[in-house]
RNA sequence: GGGCGGUUAGCUCAGCCGGUUCAGAGCACCUGCCUUACAAGCAGGGGGUCACUGGUUCGAAUCCAGUACCGCCCA
């Protein structure tokens, strides 16, 4: 029983000539959704096709990247659905730890002048939930405007209770397997957010900096050793000076000590191969607590580790007189003080690589802190294997290399974050009577509180530590109830992941690791990596540049179908897209073309007041009984279906869509429709309507995955249909080779060339296209078939080139004052007495002759080469011979025509 | 420093597991058309030594090597 909202929407009663998507699109979306067409269920009789939508951040707003990737995922989902698969496109959203916390903190600050610390953890997290409840769904609502046909009944959130359980379960498992450990290490510290970040969240940016040369006085003798540094403020934490063991300049100093300027601490001079002799002065200050390499050196030499910084990147009490200063202020002061003491030798300009937080864009501070890590190597190995042995395929392939490179050099993953919003780390500590944590008693890793009085780790997990479980946790893993077990068995592994290369490491690779480790299977078989959307100058779209293009505005302006069409056609394999809003005109124009093409035959159909046809126009004629142009069109259609199939199998959606576009516009509209139009004032006969409907129907089915709205709307205007017989669930067209007629199509192709030639002649001679003319087609006597076909289809010449009198035969005399067109073995004479400009015609023919000669010379050169004749495949040689014969004959006729013009 | 991608018409880009007049599309441009489906359109046209150099091959925009410039990723 259809509910009110699921009733098929009425068609617009009054048709306007320009297609207006604004009312049509939302109506069909409601219709599809309320009829459950997006829903997927376990159906043992059907093969599933599953795509997991990369969950957008709850703070997110739809941008062009989403629009592109959703368009692709939706096209694949709709296509598979039509092909009879049980198509599941699973939507959801990501809690996005730092991003979301930042948004709420900012609102708090701006609206109430308070910080999260003013509220306290519990109240703050409560606030974030309120925010998520209010705004978290916006992006998913926006996705509906695009037409996403995902199964909203299965929508998941990375902080759903069940999902949270999965995340914590994974933590516990990995810990028990020895793959998670805690330790004090140098991590990437974001002073703005005051949290650790993973290596992947750090961007290295080249900046103009300086190289300061500083003298460290040697103890026990006069003299100095000069070190060079790009970060002088870290000298407060120096615990050694290092030189290369083979550096003759310094060899005698190794083992001695220097007095650290400003603080006066005594530190050793050590020898380490890491030091580059040619860099700076050849001596390096070592600050194990604030530099990755120094940390390693410090470890090798058992150096002290002195942390001189607070979490907010101010200098701590270990910095003596500089305590309390911001790191950059401290730098200036230290340089000034060194200079004042005569210890600054010189300053050079120097380009430095500065690590930047991809979150806050603040300069990252390498800082020693106690964090949780995942041992990645054991997880990476199977992930490498899965791609190497072909269980997973990347499209385009080259991304597999990026993937290998990262996995083969993988470093442990810092997963703890000093945030409040996210999955709390399932680790518990004993407390002392005063409530503080008693580290001496160790910790317990457990989802639930192990014993009363224990407190949970304050930190939360990296957001990606939850989203790497997305493909299976969304299906209920690791629950073992019957429902979940069967869902996983049916829908998992999924078929294809569509995403951008920007999260290849963050997410795609980690999902593969997690999938293999926890489910024993790959999470998806194909990975389709899209290019990224850039602005028209090739720059990343960003808020700060203000160069973003809002997909919703574009949808308003051009329609979702148009946006989808343009994005798909622009999305070539792996290439970034330089997007300009005018590109959407392409899609809009095409939608308009589709809309208007319907009218060519639609105006002759019996249509009810609701815009729906009253009768079903069904083809009565067998293929052989069809008109030439009809057989040609069916041939083109079937060939295109086959080609589209191949393109889609390789994820070449742009090529598939281009072919459908050409079929619809270039063949169907420009030739077929023009030829089936009845003469003015006459009706279109039913047989003609029936085939026009059939062809149109199949083409809008081909277009439906890409342009779902307009195709659904027109689908219902083509035939009377029962409730629920929607385009979205119609059967995808398959190639019918029985309805291909290559010979007929070739004859039609010949006519197309002739017609184009005649149009060209008219245009070149300034004859109005509508001017009625006569023409003669001369063919060799043996071309009986062609002669007959042309005679029978003289109407085509009338219709398309206004040739009202066509004579076809062999040995026809060339009329005086005529232009001529050579097509293969045929010659078309166009008598244009009184209209023809002889000079023009001579010029035109000369041009053609020149072109043809160039072509023939090329062919003859090939054939004159004995190597070619003997080595090239026989059919290629034969093809060249045929070309030579044709061109020679054509040239002869062209020359004759020119000669006869005098 | 290592790796990858790009360089094709004025612009934006397809084509790239070699051979169909393969040199294409859209936009822009020029000419002519409000031809009762569509001016968001129709018909016709101009425009490119496929970055450069060399190689493989009977044959290269397409495969290989190198060079230049642009961009990205990693260190």
mmCIF file with all atom_site columns, N, CA, C and O in Angstrom, chain A residues 445-473:
data_model
loop_
_atom_site.group_PDB
_atom_site.id
_atom_site.type_symbol
_atom_site.label_atom_id
_atom_site.label_alt_id
_atom_site.label_comp_id
_atom_site.label_asym_id
_atom_site.label_entity_id
_atom_site.label_seq_id
_atom_site.pdbx_PDB_ins_code
_atom_site.Cartn_x
_atom_site.Cartn_y
_atom_site.Cartn_z
_atom_site.occupancy
_atom_site.B_iso_or_equiv
_atom_site.pdbx_formal_charge
_atom_site.auth_seq_id
_atom_site.auth_comp_id
_atom_site.auth_asym_id
_atom_site.auth_atom_id
_atom_site.pdbx_PDB_model_num
ATOM 1   N N  . UNK A 1 445 ? 44.148 -2.644 30.786 1.00 0.00 ? 445 UNK A N  1
ATOM 2   C CA . UNK A 1 445 ? 43.491 -2.332 29.522 1.00 0.00 ? 445 UNK A CA 1
ATOM 3   C C  . UNK A 1 445 ? 42.178 -3.089 29.480 1.00 0.00 ? 445 UNK A C  1
ATOM 4   O O  . UNK A 1 445 ? 42.145 -4.314 29.540 1.00 0.00 ? 445 UNK A O  1
ATOM 5   N N  . UNK A 1 446 ? 41.094 -2.331 29.430 1.00 0.00 ? 446 UNK A N  1
ATOM 6   C CA . UNK A 1 446 ? 39.786 -2.972 29.524 1.00 0.00 ? 446 UNK A CA 1
ATOM 7   C C  . UNK A 1 446 ? 38.704 -2.007 29.082 1.00 0.00 ? 446 UNK A C  1
ATOM 8   O O  . UNK A 1 446 ? 38.807 -0.799 29.297 1.00 0.00 ? 446 UNK A O  1
ATOM 9   N N  . UNK A 1 447 ? 37.691 -2.539 28.446 1.00 0.00 ? 447 UNK A N  1
ATOM 10  C CA . UNK A 1 447 ? 36.606 -1.673 28.010 1.00 0.00 ? 447 UNK A CA 1
ATOM 11  C C  . UNK A 1 447 ? 35.841 -1.136 29.220 1.00 0.00 ? 447 UNK A C  1
ATOM 12  O O  . UNK A 1 447 ? 35.533 0.040  29.313 1.00 0.00 ? 447 UNK A O  1
ATOM 13  N N  . UNK A 1 448 ? 35.555 -2.041 30.143 1.00 0.00 ? 448 UNK A N  1
ATOM 14  C CA . UNK A 1 448 ? 34.795 -1.616 31.317 1.00 0.00 ? 448 UNK A CA 1
ATOM 15  C C  . UNK A 1 448 ? 35.722 -1.411 32.511 1.00 0.00 ? 448 UNK A C  1
ATOM 16  O O  . UNK A 1 448 ? 36.815 -1.973 32.561 1.00 0.00 ? 448 UNK A O  1
ATOM 17  N N  . UNK A 1 449 ? 35.267 -0.646 33.436 1.00 0.00 ? 449 UNK A N  1
ATOM 18  C CA . UNK A 1 449 ? 36.074 -0.371 34.622 1.00 0.00 ? 449 UNK A CA 1
ATOM 19  C C  . UNK A 1 449 ? 36.399 -1.687 35.329 1.00 0.00 ? 449 UNK A C  1
ATOM 20  O O  . UNK A 1 449 ? 35.495 -2.423 35.708 1.00 0.00 ? 449 UNK A O  1
ATOM 21  N N  . UNK A 1 450 ? 37.668 -2.003 35.487 1.00 0.00 ? 450 UNK A N  1
ATOM 22  C CA . UNK A 1 450 ? 38.037 -3.308 36.055 1.00 0.00 ? 450 UNK A CA 1
ATOM 23  C C  . UNK A 1 450 ? 37.665 -3.432 37.520 1.00 0.00 ? 450 UNK A C  1
ATOM 24  O O  . UNK A 1 450 ? 37.270 -4.499 37.965 1.00 0.00 ? 450 UNK A O  1
ATOM 25  N N  . UNK A 1 451 ? 37.845 -2.374 38.273 1.00 0.00 ? 451 UNK A N  1
ATOM 26  C CA . UNK A 1 451 ? 37.451 -2.439 39.677 1.00 0.00 ? 451 UNK A CA 1
ATOM 27  C C  . UNK A 1 451 ? 37.129 -1.032 40.161 1.00 0.00 ? 451 UNK A C  1
ATOM 28  O O  . UNK A 1 451 ? 37.639 -0.046 39.621 1.00 0.00 ? 451 UNK A O  1
ATOM 29  N N  . UNK A 1 452 ? 36.279 -0.939 41.137 1.00 0.00 ? 452 UNK A N  1
ATOM 30  C CA . UNK A 1 452 ? 35.848 0.377  41.596 1.00 0.00 ? 452 UNK A CA 1
ATOM 31  C C  . UNK A 1 452 ? 37.054 1.214  42.008 1.00 0.00 ? 452 UNK A C  1
ATOM 32  O O  . UNK A 1 452 ? 38.042 0.672  42.494 1.00 0.00 ? 452 UNK A O  1
ATOM 33  N N  . UNK A 1 453 ? 36.940 2.490  41.785 1.00 0.00 ? 453 UNK A N  1
ATOM 34  C CA . UNK A 1 453 ? 38.019 3.382  42.192 1.00 0.00 ? 453 UNK A CA 1
ATOM 35  C C  . UNK A 1 453 ? 39.048 3.631  41.114 1.00 0.00 ? 453 UNK A C  1
ATOM 36  O O  . UNK A 1 453 ? 39.796 4.598  41.169 1.00 0.00 ? 453 UNK A O  1
ATOM 37  N N  . UNK A 1 454 ? 39.081 2.757  40.116 1.00 0.00 ? 454 UNK A N  1
ATOM 38  C CA . UNK A 1 454 ? 40.049 2.984  39.040 1.00 0.00 ? 454 UNK A CA 1
ATOM 39  C C  . UNK A 1 454 ? 39.525 4.075  38.114 1.00 0.00 ? 454 UNK A C  1
ATOM 40  O O  . UNK A 1 454 ? 38.322 4.217  37.919 1.00 0.00 ? 454 UNK A O  1
ATOM 41  N N  . UNK A 1 455 ? 40.445 4.862  37.558 1.00 0.00 ? 455 UNK A N  1
ATOM 42  C CA . UNK A 1 455 ? 40.007 5.927  36.651 1.00 0.00 ? 455 UNK A CA 1
ATOM 43  C C  . UNK A 1 455 ? 40.526 5.649  35.240 1.00 0.00 ? 455 UNK A C  1
ATOM 44  O O  . UNK A 1 455 ? 41.573 5.025  35.067 1.00 0.00 ? 455 UNK A O  1
ATOM 45  N N  . UNK A 1 456 ? 39.749 6.139  34.299 1.00 0.00 ? 456 UNK A N  1
ATOM 46  C CA . UNK A 1 456 ? 40.098 5.867  32.909 1.00 0.00 ? 456 UNK A CA 1
ATOM 47  C C  . UNK A 1 456 ? 41.107 6.885  32.398 1.00 0.00 ? 456 UNK A C  1
ATOM 48  O O  . UNK A 1 456 ? 41.129 8.044  32.830 1.00 0.00 ? 456 UNK A O  1
ATOM 49  N N  . UNK A 1 457 ? 41.907 6.458  31.463 1.00 0.00 ? 457 UNK A N  1
ATOM 50  C CA . UNK A 1 457 ? 42.861 7.344  30.788 1.00 0.00 ? 457 UNK A CA 1
ATOM 51  C C  . UNK A 1 457 ? 42.106 8.582  30.308 1.00 0.00 ? 457 UNK A C  1
ATOM 52  O O  . UNK A 1 457 ? 41.011 8.492  29.771 1.00 0.00 ? 457 UNK A O  1
ATOM 53  N N  . UNK A 1 458 ? 42.723 9.721  30.473 1.00 0.00 ? 458 UNK A N  1
ATOM 54  C CA . UNK A 1 458 ? 42.088 10.993 30.110 1.00 0.00 ? 458 UNK A CA 1
ATOM 55  C C  . UNK A 1 458 ? 41.977 11.180 28.603 1.00 0.00 ? 458 UNK A C  1
ATOM 56  O O  . UNK A 1 458 ? 41.142 11.930 28.121 1.00 0.00 ? 458 UNK A O  1
ATOM 57  N N  . UNK A 1 459 ? 42.852 10.533 27.880 1.00 0.00 ? 459 UNK A N  1
ATOM 58  C CA . UNK A 1 459 ? 42.982 10.844 26.468 1.00 0.00 ? 459 UNK A CA 1
ATOM 59  C C  . UNK A 1 459 ? 41.977 10.094 25.592 1.00 0.00 ? 459 UNK A C  1
ATOM 60  O O  . UNK A 1 459 ? 41.377 9.111  26.009 1.00 0.00 ? 459 UNK A O  1
ATOM 61  N N  . UNK A 1 460 ? 41.829 10.607 24.395 1.00 0.00 ? 460 UNK A N  1
ATOM 62  C CA . UNK A 1 460 ? 40.970 9.925  23.428 1.00 0.00 ? 460 UNK A CA 1
ATOM 63  C C  . UNK A 1 460 ? 41.843 9.414  22.281 1.00 0.00 ? 460 UNK A C  1
ATOM 64  O O  . UNK A 1 460 ? 43.016 9.734  22.172 1.00 0.00 ? 460 UNK A O  1
ATOM 65  N N  . UNK A 1 461 ? 41.216 8.644  21.405 1.00 0.00 ? 461 UNK A N  1
ATOM 66  C CA . UNK A 1 461 ? 41.947 8.046  20.299 1.00 0.00 ? 461 UNK A CA 1
ATOM 67  C C  . UNK A 1 461 ? 41.856 8.909  19.050 1.00 0.00 ? 461 UNK A C  1
ATOM 68  O O  . UNK A 1 461 ? 40.856 9.591  18.815 1.00 0.00 ? 461 UNK A O  1
ATOM 69  N N  . UNK A 1 462 ? 42.900 8.830  18.273 1.00 0.00 ? 462 UNK A N  1
ATOM 70  C CA . UNK A 1 462 ? 42.905 9.465  16.949 1.00 0.00 ? 462 UNK A CA 1
ATOM 71  C C  . UNK A 1 462 ? 41.618 9.064  16.218 1.00 0.00 ? 462 UNK A C  1
ATOM 72  O O  . UNK A 1 462 ? 41.201 7.911  16.261 1.00 0.00 ? 462 UNK A O  1
ATOM 73  N N  . UNK A 1 463 ? 41.009 10.027 15.560 1.00 0.00 ? 463 UNK A N  1
ATOM 74  C CA . UNK A 1 463 ? 39.759 9.744  14.850 1.00 0.00 ? 463 UNK A CA 1
ATOM 75  C C  . UNK A 1 463 ? 39.933 8.602  13.845 1.00 0.00 ? 463 UNK A C  1
ATOM 76  O O  . UNK A 1 463 ? 39.049 7.786  13.648 1.00 0.00 ? 463 UNK A O  1
ATOM 77  N N  . UNK A 1 464 ? 41.102 8.577  13.210 1.00 0.00 ? 464 UNK A N  1
ATOM 78  C CA . UNK A 1 464 ? 41.329 7.523  12.206 1.00 0.00 ? 464 UNK A CA 1
ATOM 79  C C  . UNK A 1 464 ? 41.421 6.148  12.848 1.00 0.00 ? 464 UNK A C  1
ATOM 80  O O  . UNK A 1 464 ? 41.293 5.147  12.155 1.00 0.00 ? 464 UNK A O  1
ATOM 81  N N  . UNK A 1 465 ? 41.633 6.122  14.159 1.00 0.00 ? 465 UNK A N  1
ATOM 82  C CA . UNK A 1 465 ? 41.654 4.828  14.832 1.00 0.00 ? 465 UNK A CA 1
ATOM 83  C C  . UNK A 1 465 ? 40.236 4.252  14.901 1.00 0.00 ? 465 UNK A C  1
ATOM 84  O O  . UNK A 1 465 ? 40.048 3.079  15.144 1.00 0.00 ? 465 UNK A O  1
ATOM 85  N N  . UNK A 1 466 ? 39.252 5.105  14.706 1.00 0.00 ? 466 UNK A N  1
ATOM 86  C CA . UNK A 1 466 ? 37.898 4.566  14.602 1.00 0.00 ? 466 UNK A CA 1
ATOM 87  C C  . UNK A 1 466 ? 37.488 4.363  13.147 1.00 0.00 ? 466 UNK A C  1
ATOM 88  O O  . UNK A 1 466 ? 36.862 3.370  12.800 1.00 0.00 ? 466 UNK A O  1
ATOM 89  N N  . UNK A 1 467 ? 37.875 5.306  12.280 1.00 0.00 ? 467 UNK A N  1
ATOM 90  C CA . UNK A 1 467 ? 37.396 5.162  10.906 1.00 0.00 ? 467 UNK A CA 1
ATOM 91  C C  . UNK A 1 467 ? 38.114 4.069  10.124 1.00 0.00 ? 467 UNK A C  1
ATOM 92  O O  . UNK A 1 467 ? 37.622 3.648  9.088  1.00 0.00 ? 467 UNK A O  1
ATOM 93  N N  . UNK A 1 468 ? 39.229 3.583  10.636 1.00 0.00 ? 468 UNK A N  1
ATOM 94  C CA . UNK A 1 468 ? 39.882 2.485  9.901  1.00 0.00 ? 468 UNK A CA 1
ATOM 95  C C  . UNK A 1 468 ? 39.078 1.187  10.008 1.00 0.00 ? 468 UNK A C  1
ATOM 96  O O  . UNK A 1 468 ? 39.374 0.215  9.338  1.00 0.00 ? 468 UNK A O  1
ATOM 97  N N  . UNK A 1 469 ? 38.051 1.199  10.854 1.00 0.00 ? 469 UNK A N  1
ATOM 98  C CA . UNK A 1 469 ? 37.206 0.012  10.992 1.00 0.00 ? 469 UNK A CA 1
ATOM 99  C C  . UNK A 1 469 ? 35.918 0.130  10.176 1.00 0.00 ? 469 UNK A C  1
ATOM 100 O O  . UNK A 1 469 ? 35.060 -0.749 10.201 1.00 0.00 ? 469 UNK A O  1
ATOM 101 N N  . UNK A 1 470 ? 35.782 1.273  9.488  1.00 0.00 ? 470 UNK A N  1
ATOM 102 C CA . UNK A 1 470 ? 34.516 1.632  8.844  1.00 0.00 ? 470 UNK A CA 1
ATOM 103 C C  . UNK A 1 470 ? 33.865 0.523  8.008  1.00 0.00 ? 470 UNK A C  1
ATOM 104 O O  . UNK A 1 470 ? 32.664 0.273  8.150  1.00 0.00 ? 470 UNK A O  1
ATOM 105 N N  . UNK A 1 471 ? 34.599 -0.155 7.143  1.00 0.00 ? 471 UNK A N  1
ATOM 106 C CA . UNK A 1 471 ? 33.918 -1.100 6.242  1.00 0.00 ? 471 UNK A CA 1
ATOM 107 C C  . UNK A 1 471 ? 33.230 -2.265 6.952  1.00 0.00 ? 471 UNK A C  1
ATOM 108 O O  . UNK A 1 471 ? 32.291 -2.824 6.406  1.00 0.00 ? 471 UNK A O  1
ATOM 109 N N  . UNK A 1 472 ? 33.701 -2.600 8.136  1.00 0.00 ? 472 UNK A N  1
ATOM 110 C CA . UNK A 1 472 ? 33.046 -3.743 8.795  1.00 0.00 ? 472 UNK A CA 1
ATOM 111 C C  . UNK A 1 472 ? 32.363 -3.359 10.104 1.00 0.00 ? 472 UNK A C  1
ATOM 112 O O  . UNK A 1 472 ? 31.352 -3.952 10.477 1.00 0.00 ? 472 UNK A O  1
ATOM 113 N N  . UNK A 1 473 ? 32.885 -2.359 10.798 1.00 0.00 ? 473 UNK A N  1
ATOM 114 C CA . UNK A 1 473 ? 32.221 -1.939 12.043 1.00 0.00 ? 473 UNK A CA 1
ATOM 115 C C  . UNK A 1 473 ? 30.830 -1.383 11.726 1.00 0.00 ? 473 UNK A C  1
ATOM 116 O O  . UNK A 1 473 ? 29.912 -1.506 12.529 1.00 0.00 ? 473 UNK A O  1
#
